[in-house]
mmCIF file of C-alpha atoms and ligand atoms in Angstrom:
data_model
loop_
_atom_site.group_PDB
_atom_site.id
_atom_site.type_symbol
_atom_site.label_atom_id
_atom_site.label_comp_id
_atom_site.label_asym_id
_atom_site.label_seq_id
_atom_site.Cartn_x
_atom_site.Cartn_y
_atom_site.Cartn_z
ATOM 1 C CA MET A 73 4.557 -57.721 -13.486
ATOM 2 C CA ALA A 74 3.812 -57.597 -9.736
ATOM 3 C CA GLN A 75 6.496 -54.914 -9.379
ATOM 4 C CA ARG A 76 4.969 -52.844 -12.155
ATOM 5 C CA ASN A 77 1.518 -53.104 -10.549
ATOM 6 C CA ALA A 78 2.927 -51.966 -7.224
ATOM 7 C CA ARG A 79 4.528 -48.963 -8.975
ATOM 8 C CA TRP A 80 1.229 -48.041 -10.592
ATOM 9 C CA ARG A 81 -0.552 -48.392 -7.280
ATOM 10 C CA SER A 82 1.898 -46.096 -5.465
ATOM 11 C CA LEU A 83 1.682 -43.546 -8.304
ATOM 12 C CA ALA A 84 -2.139 -43.655 -8.154
ATOM 13 C CA GLY A 85 -1.915 -43.228 -4.373
ATOM 14 C CA ALA A 86 0.372 -40.200 -4.704
ATOM 15 C CA LEU A 87 -1.894 -38.606 -7.322
ATOM 16 C CA THR A 88 -4.982 -39.147 -5.152
ATOM 17 C CA THR A 89 -3.249 -37.565 -2.141
ATOM 18 C CA PHE A 90 -2.176 -34.611 -4.277
ATOM 19 C CA ALA A 91 -5.694 -34.137 -5.646
ATOM 20 C CA LEU A 92 -7.173 -34.326 -2.133
ATOM 21 C CA ALA A 93 -4.624 -31.799 -0.839
ATOM 22 C CA LEU A 94 -5.547 -29.433 -3.700
ATOM 23 C CA PHE A 95 -9.230 -29.901 -2.925
ATOM 24 C CA VAL A 96 -8.794 -29.216 0.793
ATOM 25 C CA ALA A 97 -6.587 -26.180 0.066
ATOM 26 C CA GLY A 98 -9.463 -24.665 -1.884
ATOM 27 C CA CYS A 99 -11.956 -25.225 0.898
ATOM 28 C CA GLY A 100 -11.500 -22.008 2.927
ATOM 29 C CA PRO A 101 -14.280 -19.431 2.920
ATOM 30 C CA ALA A 102 -14.037 -17.006 0.000
ATOM 31 C CA SER A 103 -13.840 -14.126 2.487
ATOM 32 C CA ASP A 104 -10.359 -15.363 3.517
ATOM 33 C CA TYR A 105 -9.131 -14.532 0.030
ATOM 34 C CA LYS A 106 -9.453 -10.810 -0.434
ATOM 35 C CA GLN A 107 -8.782 -10.893 -4.157
ATOM 36 C CA SER A 108 -11.549 -13.403 -4.762
ATOM 37 C CA THR A 109 -14.343 -12.722 -7.195
ATOM 38 C CA LEU A 110 -16.392 -15.299 -5.266
ATOM 39 C CA ASP A 111 -16.959 -12.843 -2.417
ATOM 40 C CA PRO A 112 -19.008 -10.046 -4.032
ATOM 41 C CA GLN A 113 -19.433 -6.923 -1.922
ATOM 42 C CA SER A 114 -21.210 -4.557 -4.320
ATOM 43 C CA ASP A 115 -24.208 -4.453 -6.643
ATOM 44 C CA PHE A 116 -21.855 -4.763 -9.615
ATOM 45 C CA THR A 117 -20.015 -7.877 -8.435
ATOM 46 C CA ARG A 118 -23.228 -9.446 -7.112
ATOM 47 C CA MET A 119 -24.738 -9.119 -10.590
ATOM 48 C CA ILE A 120 -21.727 -10.881 -12.143
ATOM 49 C CA HIS A 121 -21.684 -13.486 -9.396
ATOM 50 C CA GLN A 122 -25.343 -14.345 -10.015
ATOM 51 C CA LEU A 123 -24.625 -14.882 -13.689
ATOM 52 C CA TYR A 124 -21.642 -17.028 -12.775
ATOM 53 C CA GLN A 125 -23.804 -19.133 -10.478
ATOM 54 C CA VAL A 126 -26.462 -19.671 -13.148
ATOM 55 C CA GLU A 127 -23.766 -20.870 -15.553
ATOM 56 C CA TYR A 128 -22.034 -22.965 -12.927
ATOM 57 C CA TYR A 129 -25.142 -24.838 -11.821
ATOM 58 C CA LEU A 130 -26.336 -25.335 -15.384
ATOM 59 C CA ALA A 131 -22.926 -26.789 -16.262
ATOM 60 C CA LEU A 132 -23.181 -29.003 -13.179
ATOM 61 C CA VAL A 133 -26.562 -30.373 -14.324
ATOM 62 C CA VAL A 134 -25.154 -31.078 -17.808
ATOM 63 C CA PHE A 135 -22.097 -32.767 -16.287
ATOM 64 C CA VAL A 136 -24.142 -34.999 -13.999
ATOM 65 C CA LEU A 137 -26.566 -36.031 -16.786
ATOM 66 C CA VAL A 138 -23.822 -36.767 -19.320
ATOM 67 C CA GLU A 139 -21.642 -38.680 -16.842
ATOM 68 C CA ALA A 140 -24.633 -40.652 -15.551
ATOM 69 C CA ALA A 141 -25.586 -41.664 -19.115
ATOM 70 C CA LEU A 142 -21.965 -42.591 -19.841
ATOM 71 C CA VAL A 143 -21.569 -44.719 -16.723
ATOM 72 C CA TYR A 144 -24.914 -46.422 -17.376
ATOM 73 C CA VAL A 145 -23.987 -47.285 -20.972
ATOM 74 C CA VAL A 146 -20.521 -48.523 -20.013
ATOM 75 C CA LEU A 147 -21.898 -50.845 -17.342
ATOM 76 C CA ARG A 148 -25.101 -51.931 -19.095
ATOM 77 C CA PHE A 149 -23.572 -52.775 -22.489
ATOM 78 C CA ARG A 150 -20.220 -54.086 -21.345
ATOM 79 C CA GLY A 151 -18.889 -56.818 -23.661
ATOM 80 C CA LYS A 152 -18.236 -60.372 -22.353
ATOM 81 C CA PRO A 153 -15.216 -62.398 -23.492
ATOM 82 C CA ASP A 154 -17.243 -64.729 -25.801
ATOM 83 C CA ASP A 155 -19.570 -62.044 -27.265
ATOM 84 C CA PRO A 156 -19.617 -61.808 -31.078
ATOM 85 C CA GLU A 157 -18.316 -58.606 -32.667
ATOM 86 C CA PRO A 158 -21.014 -55.904 -32.173
ATOM 87 C CA GLU A 159 -22.869 -54.442 -35.129
ATOM 88 C CA GLN A 160 -20.780 -51.616 -36.702
ATOM 89 C CA VAL A 161 -22.626 -48.289 -36.977
ATOM 90 C CA HIS A 162 -21.415 -45.274 -38.954
ATOM 91 C CA GLY A 163 -23.286 -42.142 -37.898
ATOM 92 C CA ASN A 164 -26.828 -41.678 -36.720
ATOM 93 C CA THR A 165 -28.485 -38.546 -38.055
ATOM 94 C CA THR A 166 -31.148 -38.364 -35.358
ATOM 95 C CA LEU A 167 -28.581 -38.615 -32.558
ATOM 96 C CA GLU A 168 -26.276 -36.090 -34.175
ATOM 97 C CA VAL A 169 -29.070 -33.574 -34.628
ATOM 98 C CA ILE A 170 -30.044 -34.041 -30.972
ATOM 99 C CA TRP A 171 -26.555 -33.588 -29.562
ATOM 100 C CA THR A 172 -25.942 -30.546 -31.710
ATOM 101 C CA ALA A 173 -29.303 -28.919 -31.025
ATOM 102 C CA ILE A 174 -29.309 -29.343 -27.238
ATOM 103 C CA PRO A 175 -25.944 -27.594 -26.590
ATOM 104 C CA ALA A 176 -26.891 -24.892 -29.106
ATOM 105 C CA LEU A 177 -30.129 -24.254 -27.191
ATOM 106 C CA ILE A 178 -28.292 -24.198 -23.850
ATOM 107 C CA LEU A 179 -25.729 -21.696 -25.206
ATOM 108 C CA ALA A 180 -28.473 -19.538 -26.694
ATOM 109 C CA ALA A 181 -30.289 -19.531 -23.344
ATOM 110 C CA LEU A 182 -27.070 -18.552 -21.547
ATOM 111 C CA ALA A 183 -26.331 -15.801 -24.045
ATOM 112 C CA VAL A 184 -29.433 -13.849 -22.995
ATOM 113 C CA PRO A 185 -28.442 -13.080 -19.366
ATOM 114 C CA THR A 186 -24.746 -12.879 -20.345
ATOM 115 C CA VAL A 187 -25.201 -10.206 -23.007
ATOM 116 C CA LYS A 188 -27.644 -8.332 -20.782
ATOM 117 C CA THR A 189 -25.088 -8.309 -17.948
ATOM 118 C CA ILE A 190 -22.255 -7.224 -20.240
ATOM 119 C CA PHE A 191 -24.294 -4.223 -21.356
ATOM 120 C CA ARG A 192 -25.132 -3.369 -17.753
ATOM 121 C CA THR A 193 -21.443 -3.390 -16.783
ATOM 122 C CA TYR A 194 -20.799 -0.745 -19.443
ATOM 123 C CA GLU A 195 -23.553 1.604 -18.281
ATOM 124 C CA VAL A 196 -22.420 4.987 -17.031
ATOM 125 C CA PRO A 197 -24.301 5.939 -13.856
ATOM 126 C CA GLN A 198 -26.291 9.147 -13.896
ATOM 127 C CA GLY A 199 -27.511 11.413 -11.127
ATOM 128 C CA ASP A 200 -25.822 11.614 -7.787
ATOM 129 C CA ALA A 201 -22.974 9.183 -8.542
ATOM 130 C CA LEU A 202 -19.571 9.917 -7.052
ATOM 131 C CA GLN A 203 -17.313 10.727 -10.001
ATOM 132 C CA VAL A 204 -13.768 9.403 -9.786
ATOM 133 C CA GLU A 205 -11.062 9.822 -12.413
ATOM 134 C CA VAL A 206 -8.507 7.022 -12.337
ATOM 135 C CA ILE A 207 -5.079 7.552 -13.887
ATOM 136 C CA GLY A 208 -2.630 4.671 -14.174
ATOM 137 C CA HIS A 209 1.062 5.429 -13.741
ATOM 138 C CA GLN A 210 4.143 3.209 -13.646
ATOM 139 C CA TRP A 211 3.591 1.958 -10.913
ATOM 140 C CA TRP A 212 0.849 3.596 -8.887
ATOM 141 C CA TRP A 213 -2.726 4.774 -9.215
ATOM 142 C CA GLU A 214 -3.907 8.363 -9.131
ATOM 143 C CA PHE A 215 -7.498 9.082 -8.060
ATOM 144 C CA ARG A 216 -9.215 12.413 -8.656
ATOM 145 C CA TYR A 217 -12.564 13.595 -7.332
ATOM 146 C CA PRO A 218 -13.623 16.280 -9.831
ATOM 147 C CA GLN A 219 -16.781 17.078 -7.830
ATOM 148 C CA TYR A 220 -14.635 18.023 -4.842
ATOM 149 C CA GLY A 221 -11.524 19.289 -6.652
ATOM 150 C CA LEU A 222 -9.383 16.743 -4.799
ATOM 151 C CA ILE A 223 -6.588 14.386 -5.777
ATOM 152 C CA THR A 224 -5.143 11.403 -3.990
ATOM 153 C CA ALA A 225 -3.245 8.231 -4.814
ATOM 154 C CA ASN A 226 -3.285 4.497 -4.208
ATOM 155 C CA GLU A 227 -6.079 4.622 -1.630
ATOM 156 C CA LEU A 228 -9.551 5.483 -2.884
ATOM 157 C CA HIS A 229 -12.162 6.378 -0.293
ATOM 158 C CA VAL A 230 -15.809 5.921 -1.238
ATOM 159 C CA PRO A 231 -19.051 6.156 0.724
ATOM 160 C CA THR A 232 -21.228 3.064 1.093
ATOM 161 C CA GLY A 233 -24.603 3.141 -0.626
ATOM 162 C CA ARG A 234 -23.591 5.723 -3.232
ATOM 163 C CA THR A 235 -22.732 4.591 -6.731
ATOM 164 C CA VAL A 236 -19.178 5.349 -7.786
ATOM 165 C CA SER A 237 -18.554 6.139 -11.449
ATOM 166 C CA LEU A 238 -14.974 5.533 -12.554
ATOM 167 C CA ARG A 239 -13.470 7.079 -15.697
ATOM 168 C CA MET A 240 -10.043 5.675 -16.377
ATOM 169 C CA ILE A 241 -6.996 6.452 -18.504
ATOM 170 C CA THR A 242 -3.253 5.913 -18.255
ATOM 171 C CA GLN A 243 -0.424 8.412 -18.182
ATOM 172 C CA ASP A 244 2.116 6.031 -19.719
ATOM 173 C CA VAL A 245 1.764 2.350 -20.699
ATOM 174 C CA LEU A 246 -1.262 0.062 -20.597
ATOM 175 C CA HIS A 247 -2.437 -0.969 -17.156
ATOM 176 C CA SER A 248 -5.481 -2.874 -16.048
ATOM 177 C CA PHE A 249 -7.643 -1.842 -13.122
ATOM 178 C CA TRP A 250 -8.948 -4.794 -11.153
ATOM 179 C CA LEU A 251 -11.056 -4.482 -8.018
ATOM 180 C CA PRO A 252 -12.369 -8.023 -7.519
ATOM 181 C CA GLN A 253 -14.828 -7.625 -4.631
ATOM 182 C CA LEU A 254 -16.387 -4.344 -5.766
ATOM 183 C CA ALA A 255 -16.001 -4.108 -9.529
ATOM 184 C CA ALA A 256 -14.464 -5.928 -12.434
ATOM 185 C CA LYS A 257 -11.303 -5.709 -14.446
ATOM 186 C CA ARG A 258 -10.902 -3.035 -17.088
ATOM 187 C CA ASP A 259 -7.840 -2.126 -19.150
ATOM 188 C CA VAL A 260 -6.774 1.510 -19.142
ATOM 189 C CA PHE A 261 -5.502 3.188 -22.294
ATOM 190 C CA GLN A 262 -3.912 6.491 -23.225
ATOM 191 C CA GLN A 263 -6.299 7.687 -25.900
ATOM 192 C CA ARG A 264 -9.487 6.035 -24.774
ATOM 193 C CA THR A 265 -11.431 6.403 -21.554
ATOM 194 C CA THR A 266 -12.808 3.229 -20.045
ATOM 195 C CA THR A 267 -15.461 3.171 -17.348
ATOM 196 C CA LEU A 268 -16.603 1.090 -14.420
ATOM 197 C CA TRP A 269 -19.153 1.583 -11.670
ATOM 198 C CA PHE A 270 -20.054 0.018 -8.357
ATOM 199 C CA THR A 271 -21.883 0.704 -5.124
ATOM 200 C CA ALA A 272 -20.086 -0.546 -2.029
ATOM 201 C CA GLU A 273 -22.469 -2.307 0.339
ATOM 202 C CA LYS A 274 -20.570 -2.231 3.572
ATOM 203 C CA GLU A 275 -17.629 -0.496 5.142
ATOM 204 C CA GLY A 276 -14.259 -2.132 4.728
ATOM 205 C CA LEU A 277 -10.920 -2.228 2.980
ATOM 206 C CA TYR A 278 -10.971 -3.763 -0.494
ATOM 207 C CA PRO A 279 -7.747 -4.576 -2.335
ATOM 208 C CA GLY A 280 -7.212 -3.915 -6.019
ATOM 209 C CA GLN A 281 -4.363 -4.693 -8.376
ATOM 210 C CA CYS A 282 -2.956 -3.865 -11.785
ATOM 211 C CA THR A 283 -3.439 -6.928 -13.969
ATOM 212 C CA GLU A 284 -1.755 -5.932 -17.214
ATOM 213 C CA PHE A 285 2.007 -6.421 -17.349
ATOM 214 C CA CYS A 286 3.334 -2.872 -17.312
ATOM 215 C CA GLY A 287 7.004 -3.136 -16.465
ATOM 216 C CA ILE A 288 9.326 -4.383 -13.770
ATOM 217 C CA GLN A 289 7.116 -3.347 -10.826
ATOM 218 C CA HIS A 290 3.811 -4.460 -12.329
ATOM 219 C CA GLY A 291 3.296 -6.897 -9.458
ATOM 220 C CA ARG A 292 3.659 -4.044 -6.966
ATOM 221 C CA MET A 293 1.043 -1.792 -8.466
ATOM 222 C CA ALA A 294 -1.769 -2.375 -6.031
ATOM 223 C CA PHE A 295 -4.334 -0.054 -4.493
ATOM 224 C CA GLN A 296 -6.945 -0.082 -1.768
ATOM 225 C CA VAL A 297 -10.533 1.027 -1.768
ATOM 226 C CA VAL A 298 -11.760 2.190 1.621
ATOM 227 C CA ALA A 299 -15.545 2.068 1.809
ATOM 228 C CA GLN A 300 -16.837 4.129 4.683
ATOM 229 C CA SER A 301 -20.127 5.516 5.968
ATOM 230 C CA PRO A 302 -21.359 8.630 4.117
ATOM 231 C CA GLN A 303 -20.544 10.590 7.270
ATOM 232 C CA GLY A 304 -17.036 9.107 7.420
ATOM 233 C CA PHE A 305 -16.530 9.941 3.754
ATOM 234 C CA GLU A 306 -17.569 13.570 4.315
ATOM 235 C CA GLU A 307 -14.997 13.761 7.104
ATOM 236 C CA TYR A 308 -12.357 12.303 4.794
ATOM 237 C CA VAL A 309 -13.189 14.889 2.129
ATOM 238 C CA ALA A 310 -13.001 17.660 4.726
ATOM 239 C CA ALA A 311 -9.600 16.391 5.882
ATOM 240 C CA LEU A 312 -8.275 16.346 2.299
ATOM 241 C CA LYS A 313 -9.603 19.859 1.709
ATOM 242 C CA ALA A 314 -7.845 20.980 4.871
ATOM 243 C CA SER A 315 -4.559 19.756 3.370
ATOM 244 C CA ALA A 316 -4.566 22.858 1.159
ATOM 245 C CA PRO A 317 -2.371 25.422 2.904
ATOM 246 C CA ALA A 318 -4.267 28.430 4.185
ATOM 247 C CA PRO A 319 -3.477 31.453 2.043
ATOM 248 C CA VAL A 320 -0.533 33.124 3.726
ATOM 249 C CA PRO A 321 0.705 36.504 2.606
ATOM 250 C CA VAL A 322 4.041 35.767 0.951
ATOM 251 C CA PRO A 323 6.580 38.414 1.910
ATOM 252 C CA ALA A 324 7.964 40.662 -0.794
ATOM 253 C CA PRO A 325 10.858 38.913 -2.525
ATOM 254 C CA THR A 326 13.708 40.755 -0.901
ATOM 255 C CA ASP A 327 16.760 38.855 0.286
ATOM 256 C CA SER A 328 16.233 39.818 3.895
ATOM 257 C CA ALA A 329 12.708 38.352 3.860
ATOM 258 C CA LYS A 330 13.887 34.955 2.599
ATOM 259 C CA PRO A 331 13.757 32.264 5.258
ATOM 260 C CA THR A 332 17.357 31.592 6.232
ATOM 261 C CA ALA A 333 17.109 27.865 5.671
ATOM 262 C CA LEU A 334 16.338 28.559 2.043
ATOM 263 C CA ALA A 335 19.028 31.118 1.377
ATOM 264 C CA GLY A 336 20.758 30.255 -1.827
ATOM 265 C CA THR A 337 18.226 27.600 -2.943
ATOM 266 C CA THR A 338 15.587 27.843 -5.609
ATOM 267 C CA THR A 339 12.041 26.856 -4.815
ATOM 268 C CA THR A 340 8.689 26.992 -6.495
ATOM 269 C CA THR A 341 5.983 29.368 -5.393
ATOM 270 C CA LEU A 342 4.079 26.406 -3.983
ATOM 271 C CA GLY A 343 7.142 25.484 -1.963
ATOM 272 C CA ALA A 344 7.585 28.994 -0.634
ATOM 273 C CA THR A 345 3.954 29.138 0.471
ATOM 274 C CA THR A 346 4.228 25.791 2.205
ATOM 275 C CA LEU A 347 7.397 26.785 3.984
ATOM 276 C CA VAL A 348 5.933 29.974 5.285
ATOM 277 C CA ALA A 349 3.066 27.945 6.724
ATOM 278 C CA ASP A 350 5.285 25.253 8.220
ATOM 279 C CA SER A 351 8.910 25.811 9.101
ATOM 280 C CA THR A 352 9.573 22.563 10.960
ATOM 281 C CA GLU A 353 12.647 20.510 10.145
ATOM 282 C CA GLY A 354 10.541 17.932 8.280
ATOM 283 C CA ALA A 355 8.954 20.603 6.101
ATOM 284 C CA GLN A 356 12.350 22.053 5.278
ATOM 285 C CA LEU A 357 13.745 18.628 4.351
ATOM 286 C CA PHE A 358 10.680 17.992 2.191
ATOM 287 C CA MET A 359 11.565 21.114 0.234
ATOM 288 C CA MET A 360 15.335 21.061 0.196
ATOM 289 C CA LYS A 361 15.775 17.396 -0.600
ATOM 290 C CA GLY A 362 13.602 17.791 -3.659
ATOM 291 C CA CYS A 363 10.493 15.827 -2.563
ATOM 292 C CA VAL A 364 8.424 18.885 -3.382
ATOM 293 C CA GLY A 365 9.489 18.669 -7.024
ATOM 294 C CA CYS A 366 7.285 15.613 -7.592
ATOM 295 C CA HIS A 367 4.929 15.354 -4.622
ATOM 296 C CA SER A 368 2.288 17.647 -3.256
ATOM 297 C CA LEU A 369 0.908 17.436 0.251
ATOM 298 C CA ASP A 370 -2.027 19.488 -0.904
ATOM 299 C CA ALA A 371 -4.923 17.406 -2.253
ATOM 300 C CA THR A 372 -6.103 20.313 -4.395
ATOM 301 C CA LYS A 373 -2.839 20.507 -6.386
ATOM 302 C CA VAL A 374 -1.989 18.512 -9.492
ATOM 303 C CA MET A 375 1.683 17.583 -9.655
ATOM 304 C CA GLY A 376 1.467 14.761 -12.154
ATOM 305 C CA ILE A 377 4.901 13.268 -11.497
ATOM 306 C CA GLY A 378 4.736 11.522 -8.142
ATOM 307 C CA PRO A 379 1.675 10.500 -6.148
ATOM 308 C CA ASN A 380 -0.136 13.219 -4.231
ATOM 309 C CA LEU A 381 0.725 12.679 -0.585
ATOM 310 C CA ALA A 382 -2.246 14.336 1.109
ATOM 311 C CA GLY A 383 -3.520 11.896 3.708
ATOM 312 C CA ILE A 384 -0.362 9.758 3.503
ATOM 313 C CA GLY A 385 -0.137 9.623 7.309
ATOM 314 C CA THR A 386 -3.297 7.548 7.637
ATOM 315 C CA ARG A 387 -3.051 5.383 4.522
ATOM 316 C CA LYS A 388 -2.963 1.687 5.201
ATOM 317 C CA TYR A 389 -0.152 0.976 2.753
ATOM 318 C CA ILE A 390 2.673 2.844 1.036
ATOM 319 C CA ALA A 391 4.581 2.202 -2.212
ATOM 320 C CA ALA A 392 1.333 1.336 -4.043
ATOM 321 C CA GLY A 393 0.204 -1.389 -1.687
ATOM 322 C CA TRP A 394 3.612 -2.965 -1.342
ATOM 323 C CA LEU A 395 4.494 -2.008 2.266
ATOM 324 C CA GLU A 396 2.409 -1.542 5.379
ATOM 325 C CA ASN A 397 2.425 2.078 6.412
ATOM 326 C CA THR A 398 4.604 1.859 9.514
ATOM 327 C CA ASP A 399 7.128 4.533 10.538
ATOM 328 C CA ALA A 400 10.023 2.169 9.831
ATOM 329 C CA ASN A 401 8.715 1.221 6.376
ATOM 330 C CA LEU A 402 7.989 4.831 5.489
ATOM 331 C CA ALA A 403 11.535 5.867 6.420
ATOM 332 C CA LYS A 404 12.976 2.899 4.495
ATOM 333 C CA TRP A 405 10.889 3.723 1.419
ATOM 334 C CA ILE A 406 11.988 7.384 1.492
ATOM 335 C CA GLN A 407 15.640 6.533 2.034
ATOM 336 C CA HIS A 408 16.033 3.559 -0.334
ATOM 337 C CA PRO A 409 13.260 3.718 -2.932
ATOM 338 C CA GLN A 410 15.328 1.845 -5.500
ATOM 339 C CA ASP A 411 15.899 -1.034 -3.090
ATOM 340 C CA VAL A 412 12.218 -1.264 -2.219
ATOM 341 C CA LYS A 413 10.920 -0.948 -5.796
ATOM 342 C CA THR A 414 13.674 -1.133 -8.377
ATOM 343 C CA GLY A 415 13.018 1.137 -11.324
ATOM 344 C CA VAL A 416 10.619 3.616 -9.735
ATOM 345 C CA LEU A 417 10.989 7.244 -10.717
ATOM 346 C CA MET A 418 11.831 8.244 -7.143
ATOM 347 C CA PRO A 419 15.629 8.492 -6.933
ATOM 348 C CA ASN A 420 17.812 7.719 -3.930
ATOM 349 C CA LEU A 421 18.265 11.182 -2.454
ATOM 350 C CA GLY A 422 21.215 10.278 -0.256
ATOM 351 C CA LEU A 423 19.292 10.851 2.959
ATOM 352 C CA THR A 424 20.803 9.971 6.311
ATOM 353 C CA ASP A 425 18.852 7.704 8.679
ATOM 354 C CA ALA A 426 17.954 10.716 10.806
ATOM 355 C CA GLU A 427 16.716 12.699 7.789
ATOM 356 C CA ALA A 428 14.602 9.789 6.558
ATOM 357 C CA GLN A 429 13.055 9.416 10.015
ATOM 358 C CA THR A 430 12.362 13.137 10.260
ATOM 359 C CA LEU A 431 10.703 13.093 6.844
ATOM 360 C CA ALA A 432 8.669 10.016 7.780
ATOM 361 C CA ALA A 433 7.495 11.731 10.978
ATOM 362 C CA TYR A 434 6.612 14.820 8.942
ATOM 363 C CA LEU A 435 4.611 12.819 6.399
ATOM 364 C CA ARG A 436 2.855 10.975 9.221
ATOM 365 C CA GLN A 437 1.190 14.280 10.151
ATOM 366 C CA HIS A 438 -0.270 14.713 6.669
HETATM 367 CU CU1 CUA B 608 0.329 -1.388 -14.113
HETATM 368 CU CU2 CUA B 608 0.729 -3.691 -14.351
#
């Protein structure tokens, strides 16, 4: 018996330690956890957070009252060893009506702000909102700014203080767009456009993530939102617009006019224009190794296969949020895409180390 008690005591001790460790682990400030909905940074998330707080504190009041009544009853009416058997009661209509009516009233009261908030989250902003089209792909995010005629991927820049209106679809399978600090979670479909909106309050980098299982690299389908000052955003837009190659007169298609590096290869018109504008080794590799078949470095061009690479040089992450955008990681990603993200559409192109580094250096300038 004594042994069994000791075992119970050590088990209780272990459980208490575990519970305390869990409690302490959850004690950091919400701002340390970037994908936390408890750290709202926009009007949209603040609205949801307020609702959450109302519900949380109401639940806390209910918990404290119910537990207090329970503890009081247990202690006050505790049976003694020689007490007679208590009177047996089967049902009490008054009590049952009370404990059905009170929760029903609480739920009805909660439903009012909840339903109101749900409707607000589905509003589509009017006026001066920044329009952004979001397209989910396996496994990256495309962002289009129809008001500016610009396209980018995986890193969405927005100005602070201006409402952003997102319209979202997917190119392939179901994905789910989740931007915890600025907006909510919304599934994206092929045949149906879903919407979200938010106004970023302060400058910063806000992580987002796909939250619908969408294939082998679902976990590596992240994105970043960069909130910047309106001035900073205008500069970003200007930089993306500048990624469009200046119109260059393309020479008449005679063999002698063909750039020598391209002799005997087929290229698209876009490729030819780019090459005329930039004949560095990196630019030539970008064309000859086939990158140009899926990627554009021009933010005004829709390619639709691979992510648009305009602004890639200054993005914080590459491979849809999976790798930090360092020269070494960029070269590794270009050279061994299937090792970095198994299953992505980007094939191994058989690049040498030197070629991968040259391409990385070339992309760094864009
Ligand atoms: Cu896209 Cu999971």
